[in-house]
Amino acid sequence: MKIRLLALACICAGAAAIPANAATVTAEANVARSEGNWGGELAVGVPVIQDGGFAITPAVGAFFHKRDHDGYYEDNSQCFRRSDDEQVGDGRCDSSGTKIFGKVEATYTLPMSFTFGLGARLIGNDLRAYGTAAMPLAPFLDGKVNVGDHYVAAGVQAKF
């Protein structure tokens, strides 16, 4: 828990240290599947480095998912799958339905505005790498996909 809070604090501090007129704010809304749960995610970020087409953008967000996990139960602070009584991660027995995450993306935008890159996402106790790609839909709106281990998301990204 301490590592999660520290990572989110570092991301927020890095984003807050950039003057508002020096960077573009990005906001994302995605349909996502994370750790086996379908839901939606909202995120906001600020590039801390922009040079030519290259950018490094930390962001914070929330993943909203179905609260009910009927196939799992909790016993003595341990989470188990009902079908075979195997112990699984605590996230299956957590009924919060909302997970806060931090992420950072390193991207490159080609002259024709197609963007691709790599990212890392910290949600719960899991730090996962993923690939990302975006394509313009309108002047300040991109269609975006993220694909990684136990994570896939597709949606829109606005830059303002």
JSON list of C-alpha atoms in Angstrom, two decimals:
[
{"chain": "A", "resi": 1, "resn": "MET", "atom": "CA", "xyz": [0.00, 0.00, 0.00]},
{"chain": "A", "resi": 2, "resn": "LYS", "atom": "CA", "xyz": [2.84, 2.38, 0.87]},
{"chain": "A", "resi": 3, "resn": "ILE", "atom": "CA", "xyz": [4.49, 1.73, -2.51]},
{"chain": "A", "resi": 4, "resn": "ARG", "atom": "CA", "xyz": [1.24, 2.49, -4.34]},
{"chain": "A", "resi": 5, "resn": "LEU", "atom": "CA", "xyz": [0.72, 5.76, -2.51]},
{"chain": "A", "resi": 6, "resn": "LEU", "atom": "CA", "xyz": [4.36, 6.77, -2.98]},
{"chain": "A", "resi": 7, "resn": "ALA", "atom": "CA", "xyz": [4.21, 6.03, -6.72]},
{"chain": "A", "resi": 8, "resn": "LEU", "atom": "CA", "xyz": [0.98, 8.01, -7.14]},
{"chain": "A", "resi": 9, "resn": "ALA", "atom": "CA", "xyz": [2.41, 10.90, -5.11]},
{"chain": "A", "resi": 10, "resn": "CYS", "atom": "CA", "xyz": [5.53, 10.99, -7.31]},
{"chain": "A", "resi": 11, "resn": "ILE", "atom": "CA", "xyz": [3.45, 10.99, -10.48]},
{"chain": "A", "resi": 12, "resn": "CYS", "atom": "CA", "xyz": [1.20, 13.76, -9.16]},
{"chain": "A", "resi": 13, "resn": "ALA", "atom": "CA", "xyz": [4.18, 15.83, -7.97]},
{"chain": "A", "resi": 14, "resn": "GLY", "atom": "CA", "xyz": [5.87, 15.47, -11.36]},
{"chain": "A", "resi": 15, "resn": "ALA", "atom": "CA", "xyz": [2.70, 16.55, -13.15]},
{"chain": "A", "resi": 16, "resn": "ALA", "atom": "CA", "xyz": [2.13, 19.47, -10.77]},
{"chain": "A", "resi": 17, "resn": "ALA", "atom": "CA", "xyz": [5.71, 20.74, -11.17]},
{"chain": "A", "resi": 18, "resn": "ILE", "atom": "CA", "xyz": [5.14, 21.59, -14.84]},
{"chain": "A", "resi": 19, "resn": "PRO", "atom": "CA", "xyz": [3.76, 25.07, -15.54]},
{"chain": "A", "resi": 20, "resn": "ALA", "atom": "CA", "xyz": [0.31, 24.91, -17.14]},
{"chain": "A", "resi": 21, "resn": "ASN", "atom": "CA", "xyz": [1.42, 26.83, -20.23]},
{"chain": "A", "resi": 22, "resn": "ALA", "atom": "CA", "xyz": [4.44, 24.56, -20.82]},
{"chain": "A", "resi": 23, "resn": "ALA", "atom": "CA", "xyz": [2.57, 21.33, -21.53]},
{"chain": "A", "resi": 24, "resn": "THR", "atom": "CA", "xyz": [-0.62, 19.91, -22.92]},
{"chain": "A", "resi": 25, "resn": "VAL", "atom": "CA", "xyz": [-3.10, 18.29, -20.57]},
{"chain": "A", "resi": 26, "resn": "THR", "atom": "CA", "xyz": [-4.36, 14.92, -21.78]},
{"chain": "A", "resi": 27, "resn": "ALA", "atom": "CA", "xyz": [-7.59, 13.29, -20.66]},
{"chain": "A", "resi": 28, "resn": "GLU", "atom": "CA", "xyz": [-8.61, 9.74, -21.53]},
{"chain": "A", "resi": 29, "resn": "ALA", "atom": "CA", "xyz": [-11.84, 7.79, -21.35]},
{"chain": "A", "resi": 30, "resn": "ASN", "atom": "CA", "xyz": [-11.55, 4.08, -22.13]},
{"chain": "A", "resi": 31, "resn": "VAL", "atom": "CA", "xyz": [-13.41, 0.81, -22.00]},
{"chain": "A", "resi": 32, "resn": "ALA", "atom": "CA", "xyz": [-10.92, -1.55, -20.38]},
{"chain": "A", "resi": 33, "resn": "ARG", "atom": "CA", "xyz": [-10.29, -5.06, -19.17]},
{"chain": "A", "resi": 34, "resn": "SER", "atom": "CA", "xyz": [-7.82, -5.22, -16.30]},
{"chain": "A", "resi": 35, "resn": "GLU", "atom": "CA", "xyz": [-6.94, -8.34, -14.32]},
{"chain": "A", "resi": 36, "resn": "GLY", "atom": "CA", "xyz": [-10.03, -10.11, -15.71]},
{"chain": "A", "resi": 37, "resn": "ASN", "atom": "CA", "xyz": [-12.50, -7.31, -14.89]},
{"chain": "A", "resi": 38, "resn": "TRP", "atom": "CA", "xyz": [-14.34, -5.30, -17.55]},
{"chain": "A", "resi": 39, "resn": "GLY", "atom": "CA", "xyz": [-15.01, -1.66, -16.79]},
{"chain": "A", "resi": 40, "resn": "GLY", "atom": "CA", "xyz": [-14.23, 1.90, -17.71]},
{"chain": "A", "resi": 41, "resn": "GLU", "atom": "CA", "xyz": [-11.27, 4.07, -16.90]},
{"chain": "A", "resi": 42, "resn": "LEU", "atom": "CA", "xyz": [-10.71, 7.79, -16.75]},
{"chain": "A", "resi": 43, "resn": "ALA", "atom": "CA", "xyz": [-7.24, 9.31, -16.60]},
{"chain": "A", "resi": 44, "resn": "VAL", "atom": "CA", "xyz": [-5.58, 12.72, -16.79]},
{"chain": "A", "resi": 45, "resn": "GLY", "atom": "CA", "xyz": [-1.92, 13.45, -17.45]},
{"chain": "A", "resi": 46, "resn": "VAL", "atom": "CA", "xyz": [0.59, 16.16, -18.27]},
{"chain": "A", "resi": 47, "resn": "PRO", "atom": "CA", "xyz": [3.71, 15.59, -20.41]},
{"chain": "A", "resi": 48, "resn": "VAL", "atom": "CA", "xyz": [6.86, 16.28, -18.40]},
{"chain": "A", "resi": 49, "resn": "ILE", "atom": "CA", "xyz": [9.14, 15.99, -21.44]},
{"chain": "A", "resi": 50, "resn": "GLN", "atom": "CA", "xyz": [8.28, 17.01, -24.99]},
{"chain": "A", "resi": 51, "resn": "ASP", "atom": "CA", "xyz": [10.96, 17.15, -27.66]},
{"chain": "A", "resi": 52, "resn": "GLY", "atom": "CA", "xyz": [9.95, 17.00, -31.30]},
{"chain": "A", "resi": 53, "resn": "GLY", "atom": "CA", "xyz": [7.58, 14.06, -31.55]},
{"chain": "A", "resi": 54, "resn": "PHE", "atom": "CA", "xyz": [8.81, 12.41, -28.34]},
{"chain": "A", "resi": 55, "resn": "ALA", "atom": "CA", "xyz": [6.88, 12.78, -25.06]},
{"chain": "A", "resi": 56, "resn": "ILE", "atom": "CA", "xyz": [6.91, 11.29, -21.58]},
{"chain": "A", "resi": 57, "resn": "THR", "atom": "CA", "xyz": [3.54, 11.65, -19.88]},
{"chain": "A", "resi": 58, "resn": "PRO", "atom": "CA", "xyz": [2.73, 10.59, -16.31]},
{"chain": "A", "resi": 59, "resn": "ALA", "atom": "CA", "xyz": [-0.97, 10.28, -15.49]},
{"chain": "A", "resi": 60, "resn": "VAL", "atom": "CA", "xyz": [-3.35, 9.28, -12.71]},
{"chain": "A", "resi": 61, "resn": "GLY", "atom": "CA", "xyz": [-6.76, 7.76, -13.10]},
{"chain": "A", "resi": 62, "resn": "ALA", "atom": "CA", "xyz": [-9.48, 5.48, -11.84]},
{"chain": "A", "resi": 63, "resn": "PHE", "atom": "CA", "xyz": [-10.70, 2.13, -13.13]},
{"chain": "A", "resi": 64, "resn": "PHE", "atom": "CA", "xyz": [-14.39, 1.51, -12.44]},
{"chain": "A", "resi": 65, "resn": "HIS", "atom": "CA", "xyz": [-15.55, -2.10, -12.62]},
{"chain": "A", "resi": 66, "resn": "LYS", "atom": "CA", "xyz": [-18.37, -4.41, -11.58]},
{"chain": "A", "resi": 67, "resn": "ARG", "atom": "CA", "xyz": [-18.49, -4.70, -7.82]},
{"chain": "A", "resi": 68, "resn": "ASP", "atom": "CA", "xyz": [-19.95, -8.20, -7.60]},
{"chain": "A", "resi": 69, "resn": "HIS", "atom": "CA", "xyz": [-17.57, -11.15, -7.65]},
{"chain": "A", "resi": 70, "resn": "ASP", "atom": "CA", "xyz": [-19.93, -14.07, -7.15]},
{"chain": "A", "resi": 71, "resn": "GLY", "atom": "CA", "xyz": [-17.29, -16.65, -8.05]},
{"chain": "A", "resi": 72, "resn": "TYR", "atom": "CA", "xyz": [-15.05, -15.70, -5.10]},
{"chain": "A", "resi": 73, "resn": "TYR", "atom": "CA", "xyz": [-15.24, -15.66, -1.31]},
{"chain": "A", "resi": 74, "resn": "GLU", "atom": "CA", "xyz": [-13.12, -14.40, 1.56]},
{"chain": "A", "resi": 75, "resn": "ASP", "atom": "CA", "xyz": [-11.95, -16.52, 4.50]},
{"chain": "A", "resi": 76, "resn": "ASN", "atom": "CA", "xyz": [-9.54, -15.24, 7.19]},
{"chain": "A", "resi": 77, "resn": "SER", "atom": "CA", "xyz": [-8.54, -12.23, 5.07]},
{"chain": "A", "resi": 78, "resn": "GLN", "atom": "CA", "xyz": [-7.64, -14.53, 2.14]},
{"chain": "A", "resi": 79, "resn": "CYS", "atom": "CA", "xyz": [-9.54, -14.57, -1.16]},
{"chain": "A", "resi": 80, "resn": "PHE", "atom": "CA", "xyz": [-10.55, -17.90, -2.78]},
{"chain": "A", "resi": 81, "resn": "ARG", "atom": "CA", "xyz": [-12.18, -18.96, -6.07]},
{"chain": "A", "resi": 82, "resn": "ARG", "atom": "CA", "xyz": [-15.45, -20.86, -5.42]},
{"chain": "A", "resi": 83, "resn": "SER", "atom": "CA", "xyz": [-15.05, -23.32, -8.31]},
{"chain": "A", "resi": 84, "resn": "ASP", "atom": "CA", "xyz": [-11.85, -24.95, -7.02]},
{"chain": "A", "resi": 85, "resn": "ASP", "atom": "CA", "xyz": [-11.10, -23.24, -3.67]},
{"chain": "A", "resi": 86, "resn": "GLU", "atom": "CA", "xyz": [-7.77, -21.93, -5.02]},
{"chain": "A", "resi": 87, "resn": "GLN", "atom": "CA", "xyz": [-6.37, -18.81, -3.38]},
{"chain": "A", "resi": 88, "resn": "VAL", "atom": "CA", "xyz": [-6.40, -15.76, -5.70]},
{"chain": "A", "resi": 89, "resn": "GLY", "atom": "CA", "xyz": [-5.46, -12.08, -5.45]},
{"chain": "A", "resi": 90, "resn": "ASP", "atom": "CA", "xyz": [-7.32, -9.95, -2.94]},
{"chain": "A", "resi": 91, "resn": "GLY", "atom": "CA", "xyz": [-8.76, -7.79, -5.73]},
{"chain": "A", "resi": 92, "resn": "ARG", "atom": "CA", "xyz": [-11.43, -10.43, -6.43]},
{"chain": "A", "resi": 93, "resn": "CYS", "atom": "CA", "xyz": [-12.81, -10.10, -2.91]},
{"chain": "A", "resi": 94, "resn": "ASP", "atom": "CA", "xyz": [-12.53, -6.32, -2.81]},
{"chain": "A", "resi": 95, "resn": "SER", "atom": "CA", "xyz": [-15.99, -4.87, -3.28]},
{"chain": "A", "resi": 96, "resn": "SER", "atom": "CA", "xyz": [-14.86, -1.28, -3.82]},
{"chain": "A", "resi": 97, "resn": "GLY", "atom": "CA", "xyz": [-15.42, -1.41, -7.59]},
{"chain": "A", "resi": 98, "resn": "THR", "atom": "CA", "xyz": [-12.96, 1.47, -8.07]},
{"chain": "A", "resi": 99, "resn": "LYS", "atom": "CA", "xyz": [-9.20, 1.18, -8.38]},
{"chain": "A", "resi": 100, "resn": "ILE", "atom": "CA", "xyz": [-6.88, 4.18, -8.50]},
{"chain": "A", "resi": 101, "resn": "PHE", "atom": "CA", "xyz": [-3.90, 3.81, -10.83]},
{"chain": "A", "resi": 102, "resn": "GLY", "atom": "CA", "xyz": [-0.84, 5.69, -11.92]},
{"chain": "A", "resi": 103, "resn": "LYS", "atom": "CA", "xyz": [0.83, 5.32, -15.28]},
{"chain": "A", "resi": 104, "resn": "VAL", "atom": "CA", "xyz": [3.59, 6.78, -17.38]},
{"chain": "A", "resi": 105, "resn": "GLU", "atom": "CA", "xyz": [3.85, 6.61, -21.17]},
{"chain": "A", "resi": 106, "resn": "ALA", "atom": "CA", "xyz": [6.79, 7.24, -23.46]},
{"chain": "A", "resi": 107, "resn": "THR", "atom": "CA", "xyz": [5.43, 7.99, -26.94]},
{"chain": "A", "resi": 108, "resn": "TYR", "atom": "CA", "xyz": [6.56, 9.20, -30.32]},
{"chain": "A", "resi": 109, "resn": "THR", "atom": "CA", "xyz": [4.25, 11.02, -32.74]},
{"chain": "A", "resi": 110, "resn": "LEU", "atom": "CA", "xyz": [5.00, 10.67, -36.43]},
{"chain": "A", "resi": 111, "resn": "PRO", "atom": "CA", "xyz": [4.62, 13.72, -38.69]},
{"chain": "A", "resi": 112, "resn": "MET", "atom": "CA", "xyz": [1.27, 12.38, -39.90]},
{"chain": "A", "resi": 113, "resn": "SER", "atom": "CA", "xyz": [0.06, 12.41, -36.24]},
{"chain": "A", "resi": 114, "resn": "PHE", "atom": "CA", "xyz": [0.04, 8.63, -35.66]},
{"chain": "A", "resi": 115, "resn": "THR", "atom": "CA", "xyz": [1.37, 8.03, -32.12]},
{"chain": "A", "resi": 116, "resn": "PHE", "atom": "CA", "xyz": [2.89, 4.86, -30.71]},
{"chain": "A", "resi": 117, "resn": "GLY", "atom": "CA", "xyz": [4.83, 4.00, -27.59]},
{"chain": "A", "resi": 118, "resn": "LEU", "atom": "CA", "xyz": [5.24, 2.07, -24.36]},
{"chain": "A", "resi": 119, "resn": "GLY", "atom": "CA", "xyz": [3.69, 2.56, -20.97]},
{"chain": "A", "resi": 120, "resn": "ALA", "atom": "CA", "xyz": [3.76, 1.20, -17.43]},
{"chain": "A", "resi": 121, "resn": "ARG", "atom": "CA", "xyz": [0.65, 1.10, -15.25]},
{"chain": "A", "resi": 122, "resn": "LEU", "atom": "CA", "xyz": [0.58, 0.65, -11.46]},
{"chain": "A", "resi": 123, "resn": "ILE", "atom": "CA", "xyz": [-2.79, -0.55, -10.20]},
{"chain": "A", "resi": 124, "resn": "GLY", "atom": "CA", "xyz": [-3.12, -2.25, -6.86]},
{"chain": "A", "resi": 125, "resn": "ASN", "atom": "CA", "xyz": [0.14, -4.11, -6.30]},
{"chain": "A", "resi": 126, "resn": "ASP", "atom": "CA", "xyz": [0.66, -4.79, -10.01]},
{"chain": "A", "resi": 127, "resn": "LEU", "atom": "CA", "xyz": [3.05, -2.87, -12.23]},
{"chain": "A", "resi": 128, "resn": "ARG", "atom": "CA", "xyz": [2.37, -3.86, -15.84]},
{"chain": "A", "resi": 129, "resn": "ALA", "atom": "CA", "xyz": [3.97, -2.77, -19.09]},
{"chain": "A", "resi": 130, "resn": "TYR", "atom": "CA", "xyz": [1.84, -2.16, -22.18]},
{"chain": "A", "resi": 131, "resn": "GLY", "atom": "CA", "xyz": [2.04, -0.89, -25.72]},
{"chain": "A", "resi": 132, "resn": "THR", "atom": "CA", "xyz": [-0.01, 2.09, -26.82]},
{"chain": "A", "resi": 133, "resn": "ALA", "atom": "CA", "xyz": [-1.09, 3.57, -30.15]},
{"chain": "A", "resi": 134, "resn": "ALA", "atom": "CA", "xyz": [-3.27, 6.53, -31.07]},
{"chain": "A", "resi": 135, "resn": "MET", "atom": "CA", "xyz": [-4.71, 7.93, -34.28]},
{"chain": "A", "resi": 136, "resn": "PRO", "atom": "CA", "xyz": [-6.37, 11.33, -34.77]},
{"chain": "A", "resi": 137, "resn": "LEU", "atom": "CA", "xyz": [-10.17, 11.46, -34.99]},
{"chain": "A", "resi": 138, "resn": "ALA", "atom": "CA", "xyz": [-10.60, 15.25, -34.78]},
{"chain": "A", "resi": 139, "resn": "PRO", "atom": "CA", "xyz": [-8.25, 18.22, -34.19]},
{"chain": "A", "resi": 140, "resn": "PHE", "atom": "CA", "xyz": [-7.87, 17.66, -30.43]},
{"chain": "A", "resi": 141, "resn": "LEU", "atom": "CA", "xyz": [-9.25, 14.12, -30.16]},
{"chain": "A", "resi": 142, "resn": "ASP", "atom": "CA", "xyz": [-7.48, 10.80, -30.77]},
{"chain": "A", "resi": 143, "resn": "GLY", "atom": "CA", "xyz": [-8.70, 7.22, -30.80]},
{"chain": "A", "resi": 144, "resn": "LYS", "atom": "CA", "xyz": [-6.38, 5.23, -28.53]},
{"chain": "A", "resi": 145, "resn": "VAL", "atom": "CA", "xyz": [-5.63, 1.61, -27.63]},
{"chain": "A", "resi": 146, "resn": "ASN", "atom": "CA", "xyz": [-3.45, 0.12, -24.89]},
{"chain": "A", "resi": 147, "resn": "VAL", "atom": "CA", "xyz": [-2.49, -3.57, -24.92]},
{"chain": "A", "resi": 148, "resn": "GLY", "atom": "CA", "xyz": [-0.46, -5.40, -22.29]},
{"chain": "A", "resi": 149, "resn": "ASP", "atom": "CA", "xyz": [-0.32, -8.43, -20.02]},
{"chain": "A", "resi": 150, "resn": "HIS", "atom": "CA", "xyz": [-3.73, -8.76, -18.32]},
{"chain": "A", "resi": 151, "resn": "TYR", "atom": "CA", "xyz": [-4.70, -5.32, -19.65]},
{"chain": "A", "resi": 152, "resn": "VAL", "atom": "CA", "xyz": [-6.43, -3.99, -22.75]},
{"chain": "A", "resi": 153, "resn": "ALA", "atom": "CA", "xyz": [-8.16, -0.63, -23.22]},
{"chain": "A", "resi": 154, "resn": "ALA", "atom": "CA", "xyz": [-9.69, 1.31, -26.10]},
{"chain": "A", "resi": 155, "resn": "GLY", "atom": "CA", "xyz": [-11.20, 4.75, -26.11]},
{"chain": "A", "resi": 156, "resn": "VAL", "atom": "CA", "xyz": [-10.55, 8.40, -26.78]},
{"chain": "A", "resi": 157, "resn": "GLN", "atom": "CA", "xyz": [-7.88, 10.85, -25.69]},
{"chain": "A", "resi": 158, "resn": "ALA", "atom": "CA", "xyz": [-8.42, 14.60, -25.67]},
{"chain": "A", "resi": 159, "resn": "LYS", "atom": "CA", "xyz": [-5.53, 17.08, -25.64]},
{"chain": "A", "resi": 160, "resn": "PHE", "atom": "CA", "xyz": [-6.05, 20.65, -24.49]}
]
